[in-house]
Each structure stands twice: as C-alpha cells, then as structure tokens.
Amino acid sequence: MNILVTGANGQLGNEMRLISKEMTDHFIFTDVTEVEGLETTLLDITNLEAVKEVVKTHKVDCIVNCAAYTNVDKAETDVDFCRTLNAKAPQNLAIAMKEAGGLLVHVSTDYVFGGDPYNIPCREDQKGTPTGVYGLTKLEGEENIKAAGCDYVIIRTAWLYSEFGKNFVKTMLNLTATKPQLKVVFDQAGTPTYAYDLAKAIEVVLKDYAKEQPASAYSKTGIYHFSNEGVCSWYDFTKTIAAMAGHTECDIQPCHSNEFPSPVKRPAYSVLDKTKIKETFGIRIPYWTDSLKVCIEHLTKNN
C-alpha cells in the first residue's frame, strides 16, 4: 500500500518512521516544515486541494494523521487556528480518502472527555464533554471525519510521550535531575502512553485493512481507544520517572491542580477503556511502567 503520514516530524510521526522500516508498504512522510536528516514532503493539510493532489500523485491508499494543534493552554486564545488544524484539516483528509476509496487513521484525544465527573474508564460510545477549545476542536474533527463518509479508524489516546520532541517524560527527567524540589498534581488521573506502542497499534490496523482489500467498506471503521494499561496521576508518573532514572535527590511533592492556574480545566479522570481495540484487532497492550522503562533506557543510552 501507499501510506501517507501527516505530522511526520512530531512524536508519533517519528515513531511511524521507525515502524515503516519493518513494513513492506511505501510511505510518504509529510509535514509543514523540514527537519535536517528526515525525508519530508511538504504538505499543508489545511489546504484541501493540496491534500487531493498529493493523494492523487502518490496513489495513496491510507492516510495516518499524526498532525494536530496540541498546546492546550494556548488553544484558548488561538481558537481559529486550533479549529483549522484539529477540525477542518481532518475533514480535508477524510474527503480526500472518500474520493480515493482509502482509509483514514486519525489520532484523537482523551480531552474529548472531562466535563462530567467519571470514575470508571471512558468507553468509545460515551458522550464527549470537552472542557476547553483543544478537546472541543478534536471532537469536531471526529464528527467531520464521520460526516465525510470515508473508511476511518479514529484512535483516541492520552498522555503521549517518546524519545522525540517535547513531552512530559523528557521535561521531568530534566527537572528531577536539576531541582531540589518539585510539586506535581495528584488530582488528575489517566494513563501515560508510549508513542511507539501507539505506532505499533496503528501498524496492526494498517495490516488488517490491507488484508480486507478489496472491500466495498472497511468492516472495522469506527472509534477506538488506545493508551498503555494501568492508571496513575501526574505525581505518580513523575515519581516513577525519577526512580527509573536514579534521580533520588529531588523531593517530589503532590499538589492540587489549582496550585497551577491554567486557562483551561483539564480532565480530572480520563482513563480510557481499551476493550474494543484489543478484541477487534487482537492487540496486546503493555503496562505503562514497562513502556516507560524502555523509553527512559533509550533516552539515557542516547545522551
């Protein structure tokens, strides 16, 4: 298959680059900027005609959309651009795949939840109750994809980290190594997700789609949840990062969310129920501390 990856220079996009080396398919990696040493086709996914042209030129069978506006706080004031990237661009990709008769794999977020108090893992068919512009525009993106009528697999994920780019794990590795004391919120619970594990899950979806071809419609079209297994707070996450890295000098203390004022209310509990993706695709998901250990080992080895 010819597989186009958007946002190829971000966290998940870089993991998809690694995954592609294990696959026999042809990949076209796209982004809005070029990075030295990474082969990148420039593509603005907010431009429908540009998307259609690339899909036609490369005879694209699948798009994996790793591009998104993810600055949760800034989104509250940068509403128009956030909506363009998170709601309009996925619609463009879906329209292009509808015309091409292909599959769109789109990455969404646990932030589509959070407005209602939950204490059991969120299921795919649960009503979205986003608390800010980021979550709202991501939910709009999902609705736009469904309305376009293409074959799609929307995967909601959470707390993504990797060896690439800026993320919580890399920030906390630095802070716990350099600060005598840290305060980290304990009243937000979720599940850290290693971007490599998510990329491996996407690989399973792509291979399954290839097996089902040619078909009038992909039988597994729908919304799925994927994060690593387990649950923790940001405080627990930080304590584990520090312990695995051997940063024992830093005094890490729990605190409430309101001690860190933010323009947006973050979900207090956004653990995702992953039963559907495991049963549908036969995916076995690693426990969050096992994957974190792998990532930290890679980071410390490369430093």
Protein backbone atom coordinates (compact mmCIF):
# COMPACT_ATOMS: atom_id res chain seq x y z
CA MET A 1 0.00 0.00 0.00
CA ASN A 2 0.93 3.65 -0.35
CA ILE A 3 0.62 5.19 3.12
CA LEU A 4 0.78 8.95 3.71
CA VAL A 5 1.75 10.12 7.21
CA THR A 6 0.98 13.71 8.25
CA GLY A 7 2.80 15.47 11.10
CA ALA A 8 5.72 13.15 10.34
CA ASN A 9 8.26 15.22 12.27
CA GLY A 10 6.34 15.10 15.57
CA GLN A 11 6.40 12.49 18.33
CA LEU A 12 4.07 9.94 16.77
CA GLY A 13 5.21 10.76 13.25
CA ASN A 14 8.80 9.91 14.17
CA GLU A 15 7.65 6.61 15.67
CA MET A 16 5.77 5.89 12.42
CA ARG A 17 9.06 6.47 10.58
CA LEU A 18 10.64 3.73 12.75
CA ILE A 19 7.68 1.38 12.22
CA SER A 20 7.80 1.89 8.44
CA LYS A 21 11.22 0.24 8.30
CA GLU A 22 9.61 -3.02 9.47
CA MET A 23 6.86 -2.84 6.81
CA THR A 24 6.86 -3.54 3.06
CA ASP A 25 4.48 -0.68 2.23
CA HIS A 26 5.56 2.59 0.60
CA PHE A 27 5.41 5.57 2.98
CA ILE A 28 5.14 9.27 2.14
CA PHE A 29 6.10 11.34 5.19
CA THR A 30 4.66 14.86 5.19
CA ASP A 31 4.83 17.92 7.41
CA VAL A 32 4.69 21.71 7.09
CA THR A 33 8.39 22.08 7.88
CA GLU A 34 11.52 20.18 7.01
CA VAL A 35 13.97 18.74 9.53
CA GLU A 36 17.58 18.10 8.59
CA GLY A 37 18.20 14.40 8.01
CA LEU A 38 14.50 13.49 7.72
CA GLU A 39 12.99 12.95 4.27
CA THR A 40 9.84 15.07 4.31
CA THR A 41 7.30 16.01 1.65
CA LEU A 42 5.94 19.47 2.43
CA LEU A 43 2.14 19.41 2.76
CA ASP A 44 -0.33 21.82 4.34
CA ILE A 45 -3.29 19.64 5.34
CA THR A 46 -5.46 22.72 5.89
CA ASN A 47 -5.44 23.08 2.08
CA LEU A 48 -7.93 20.60 0.59
CA GLU A 49 -6.68 20.91 -2.98
CA ALA A 50 -3.08 20.32 -1.89
CA VAL A 51 -4.17 17.18 0.01
CA LYS A 52 -6.12 15.87 -3.00
CA GLU A 53 -3.14 16.50 -5.29
CA VAL A 54 -0.70 14.55 -3.10
CA VAL A 55 -3.20 11.69 -2.67
CA LYS A 56 -3.67 11.51 -6.45
CA THR A 57 0.04 11.83 -7.33
CA HIS A 58 1.16 9.12 -4.90
CA LYS A 59 -1.96 6.91 -5.36
CA VAL A 60 -2.43 6.97 -1.59
CA ASP A 61 -4.36 4.04 -0.06
CA CYS A 62 -4.20 5.16 3.58
CA ILE A 63 -3.54 8.37 5.49
CA VAL A 64 -2.26 8.26 9.07
CA ASN A 65 -2.95 11.68 10.58
CA CYS A 66 -0.42 12.45 13.31
CA ALA A 67 -0.77 16.23 12.91
CA ALA A 68 -2.67 18.30 15.49
CA TYR A 69 -2.72 21.54 17.45
CA THR A 70 -1.79 20.27 20.92
CA ASN A 71 -0.94 23.35 23.01
CA VAL A 72 -3.92 23.03 25.37
CA ASP A 73 -3.47 26.39 27.12
CA LYS A 74 -2.68 28.44 24.01
CA ALA A 75 -5.68 26.96 22.21
CA GLU A 76 -7.97 29.03 24.46
CA THR A 77 -6.84 32.22 22.69
CA ASP A 78 -5.72 30.76 19.34
CA VAL A 79 -9.18 29.37 18.62
CA ASP A 80 -9.35 29.82 14.83
CA PHE A 81 -6.03 28.17 14.03
CA CYS A 82 -6.68 25.39 16.54
CA ARG A 83 -10.04 24.66 14.88
CA THR A 84 -8.48 24.78 11.40
CA LEU A 85 -5.84 22.20 12.32
CA ASN A 86 -7.93 19.96 14.60
CA ALA A 87 -11.35 20.06 12.90
CA LYS A 88 -11.01 21.32 9.31
CA ALA A 89 -7.79 19.53 8.35
CA PRO A 90 -9.08 16.05 9.35
CA GLN A 91 -12.18 16.81 7.27
CA ASN A 92 -9.92 17.54 4.28
CA LEU A 93 -8.09 14.24 4.76
CA ALA A 94 -11.41 12.38 5.07
CA ILE A 95 -12.79 13.97 1.89
CA ALA A 96 -9.62 13.02 0.00
CA MET A 97 -9.81 9.42 1.26
CA LYS A 98 -13.51 9.21 0.41
CA GLU A 99 -12.72 10.20 -3.18
CA ALA A 100 -9.74 7.82 -3.34
CA GLY A 101 -11.62 4.93 -1.71
CA GLY A 102 -8.98 4.65 1.03
CA LEU A 103 -8.66 4.56 4.82
CA LEU A 104 -8.04 7.45 7.22
CA VAL A 105 -6.38 6.57 10.54
CA HIS A 106 -6.81 9.64 12.74
CA VAL A 107 -5.39 10.21 16.22
CA SER A 108 -7.69 11.90 18.73
CA THR A 109 -7.52 12.51 22.45
CA ASP A 110 -8.84 11.79 25.95
CA TYR A 111 -9.56 15.54 26.13
CA VAL A 112 -12.87 14.90 24.35
CA PHE A 113 -13.94 13.87 27.88
CA GLY A 114 -13.63 15.71 31.21
CA GLY A 115 -16.75 17.85 31.65
CA ASP A 116 -18.61 15.18 33.59
CA PRO A 117 -17.10 13.51 36.66
CA TYR A 118 -16.05 9.95 35.79
CA ASN A 119 -14.54 7.26 37.97
CA ILE A 120 -14.62 4.35 35.56
CA PRO A 121 -12.66 4.15 32.27
CA CYS A 122 -14.23 6.07 29.36
CA ARG A 123 -15.73 4.00 26.55
CA GLU A 124 -15.84 4.92 22.85
CA ASP A 125 -19.63 5.39 22.80
CA GLN A 126 -19.60 7.72 25.80
CA LYS A 127 -20.78 11.28 25.11
CA GLY A 128 -17.93 13.75 24.63
CA THR A 129 -17.84 16.53 27.23
CA PRO A 130 -14.72 18.59 26.44
CA THR A 131 -13.76 21.35 28.87
CA GLY A 132 -11.66 23.53 26.55
CA VAL A 133 -11.03 24.57 22.95
CA TYR A 134 -8.47 21.81 22.32
CA GLY A 135 -10.85 18.99 23.31
CA LEU A 136 -13.79 20.65 21.58
CA THR A 137 -11.96 21.04 18.25
CA LYS A 138 -10.65 17.46 18.42
CA LEU A 139 -14.24 16.25 18.94
CA GLU A 140 -15.35 18.40 15.98
CA GLY A 141 -12.60 16.76 13.91
CA GLU A 142 -14.00 13.32 14.76
CA GLU A 143 -17.53 14.39 13.75
CA ASN A 144 -16.24 15.88 10.48
CA ILE A 145 -14.48 12.62 9.59
CA LYS A 146 -17.64 10.60 10.25
CA ALA A 147 -19.72 13.02 8.16
CA ALA A 148 -17.32 12.76 5.19
CA GLY A 149 -18.28 9.11 4.74
CA CYS A 150 -14.82 7.58 4.24
CA ASP A 151 -13.47 4.40 5.85
CA TYR A 152 -11.87 5.55 9.09
CA VAL A 153 -10.26 4.36 12.29
CA ILE A 154 -10.18 7.12 14.92
CA ILE A 155 -7.88 6.27 17.82
CA ARG A 156 -8.20 8.35 20.98
CA THR A 157 -5.04 8.32 23.07
CA ALA A 158 -3.68 10.08 26.16
CA TRP A 159 -0.57 11.44 27.88
CA LEU A 160 1.70 10.72 24.90
CA TYR A 161 5.48 10.67 25.35
CA SER A 162 8.51 9.37 23.43
CA GLU A 163 12.19 9.95 22.78
CA PHE A 164 11.21 12.65 20.26
CA GLY A 165 10.22 16.29 20.68
CA LYS A 166 9.00 17.95 23.87
CA ASN A 167 6.97 15.85 26.30
CA PHE A 168 6.32 15.29 29.99
CA VAL A 169 8.86 12.48 30.43
CA LYS A 170 11.75 14.49 28.96
CA THR A 171 10.75 17.58 30.95
CA MET A 172 10.59 15.65 34.23
CA LEU A 173 13.87 13.84 33.56
CA ASN A 174 15.47 17.27 33.31
CA LEU A 175 13.66 18.82 36.30
CA THR A 176 14.20 15.89 38.69
CA ALA A 177 17.89 15.97 37.80
CA THR A 178 18.30 19.72 38.37
CA LYS A 179 15.74 20.84 41.01
CA PRO A 180 15.90 20.11 44.75
CA GLN A 181 12.09 20.04 45.00
CA LEU A 182 9.12 19.69 42.64
CA LYS A 183 5.36 19.95 43.10
CA VAL A 184 3.26 17.81 40.75
CA VAL A 185 -0.53 17.50 40.59
CA PHE A 186 -2.06 14.34 42.04
CA ASP A 187 -5.74 15.10 41.33
CA GLN A 188 -5.63 14.32 37.59
CA ALA A 189 -5.62 10.61 36.76
CA GLY A 190 -5.01 8.99 33.40
CA THR A 191 -2.58 6.69 31.62
CA PRO A 192 0.81 7.58 30.12
CA THR A 193 1.17 6.28 26.55
CA TYR A 194 4.44 5.46 24.81
CA ALA A 195 4.11 6.78 21.25
CA TYR A 196 5.97 3.73 19.92
CA ASP A 197 3.26 1.44 21.33
CA LEU A 198 0.59 3.56 19.63
CA ALA A 199 2.51 3.39 16.33
CA LYS A 200 2.65 -0.41 16.67
CA ALA A 201 -1.14 -0.47 17.18
CA ILE A 202 -1.56 1.66 14.03
CA GLU A 203 0.64 -0.85 12.17
CA VAL A 204 -1.79 -3.63 13.17
CA VAL A 205 -4.73 -1.57 11.85
CA LEU A 206 -2.95 -0.88 8.53
CA LYS A 207 -2.08 -4.56 8.04
CA ASP A 208 -5.64 -5.58 8.87
CA TYR A 209 -7.00 -3.07 6.35
CA ALA A 210 -4.64 -4.38 3.65
CA LYS A 211 -5.88 -7.95 4.30
CA GLU A 212 -9.50 -6.92 3.89
CA GLN A 213 -8.96 -5.34 0.45
CA PRO A 214 -10.68 -5.10 -1.91
CA ALA A 215 -13.85 -4.42 0.01
CA SER A 216 -16.77 -2.08 -0.51
CA ALA A 217 -16.35 -0.73 3.02
CA TYR A 218 -13.91 -1.46 5.84
CA SER A 219 -15.75 -3.59 8.38
CA LYS A 220 -13.78 -2.19 11.34
CA THR A 221 -14.49 1.50 10.64
CA GLY A 222 -15.11 3.29 13.95
CA ILE A 223 -13.68 4.95 17.06
CA TYR A 224 -11.21 3.11 19.31
CA HIS A 225 -9.27 3.88 22.48
CA PHE A 226 -5.56 3.20 22.94
CA SER A 227 -3.27 4.05 25.82
CA ASN A 228 -0.92 1.89 27.81
CA GLU A 229 -2.51 -0.29 30.52
CA GLY A 230 -2.98 0.92 34.09
CA VAL A 231 -3.70 4.25 35.74
CA CYS A 232 -1.75 6.91 37.66
CA SER A 233 -1.69 10.60 38.50
CA TRP A 234 0.89 13.03 37.12
CA TYR A 235 2.50 12.86 40.58
CA ASP A 236 2.82 9.05 40.40
CA PHE A 237 4.11 9.37 36.84
CA THR A 238 6.83 11.80 37.95
CA LYS A 239 7.84 9.69 40.95
CA THR A 240 8.26 6.69 38.64
CA ILE A 241 10.26 8.66 36.06
CA ALA A 242 12.63 9.92 38.76
CA ALA A 243 13.05 6.47 40.33
CA MET A 244 13.80 4.81 36.97
CA ALA A 245 16.34 7.50 36.10
CA GLY A 246 18.00 7.28 39.53
CA HIS A 247 17.16 10.91 40.34
CA THR A 248 16.79 10.31 44.08
CA GLU A 249 17.89 13.75 45.28
CA CYS A 250 14.76 15.59 44.13
CA ASP A 251 11.95 15.91 46.71
CA ILE A 252 8.74 15.37 44.71
CA GLN A 253 5.57 16.52 46.47
CA PRO A 254 1.89 16.11 45.47
CA CYS A 255 -0.26 19.21 44.97
CA HIS A 256 -3.70 20.23 43.72
CA SER A 257 -4.39 21.41 40.17
CA ASN A 258 -5.49 24.83 41.41
CA GLU A 259 -1.91 25.49 42.58
CA PHE A 260 -1.00 25.74 38.88
CA PRO A 261 -3.51 28.21 37.41
CA SER A 262 -4.43 27.36 33.80
CA PRO A 263 -6.81 28.94 31.28
CA VAL A 264 -8.42 25.52 30.75
CA LYS A 265 -9.81 22.89 33.13
CA ARG A 266 -8.11 19.59 32.44
CA PRO A 267 -9.91 16.26 32.81
CA ALA A 268 -9.67 15.01 36.42
CA TYR A 269 -10.13 11.41 35.26
CA SER A 270 -9.58 10.37 31.65
CA VAL A 271 -8.59 6.72 31.81
CA LEU A 272 -9.60 5.07 28.52
CA ASP A 273 -11.35 1.70 28.24
CA LYS A 274 -9.36 -0.26 25.63
CA THR A 275 -11.52 -3.40 25.43
CA LYS A 276 -12.75 -2.64 21.90
CA ILE A 277 -9.36 -2.23 20.19
CA LYS A 278 -7.96 -5.29 21.97
CA GLU A 279 -10.89 -7.50 20.96
CA THR A 280 -11.26 -6.13 17.40
CA PHE A 281 -7.60 -6.19 16.37
CA GLY A 282 -6.14 -8.73 18.81
CA ILE A 283 -3.75 -6.13 20.23
CA ARG A 284 -1.86 -6.83 23.44
CA ILE A 285 -1.09 -3.56 25.25
CA PRO A 286 1.96 -3.11 27.53
CA TYR A 287 1.62 -1.85 31.13
CA TRP A 288 2.61 1.81 31.41
CA THR A 289 5.67 1.33 33.66
CA ASP A 290 7.10 -1.35 31.34
CA SER A 291 6.95 1.00 28.35
CA LEU A 292 8.24 3.95 30.36
CA LYS A 293 11.28 1.87 31.34
CA VAL A 294 12.03 1.16 27.66
CA CYS A 295 11.76 4.85 26.73
CA ILE A 296 13.98 6.03 29.61
CA GLU A 297 16.58 3.39 28.74
CA HIS A 298 16.63 4.69 25.15
CA LEU A 299 16.91 8.30 26.31
CA THR A 300 19.74 7.66 28.80
CA LYS A 301 21.61 5.48 26.29
CA ASN A 302 21.49 8.20 23.63
CA ASN A 303 22.61 11.02 25.97
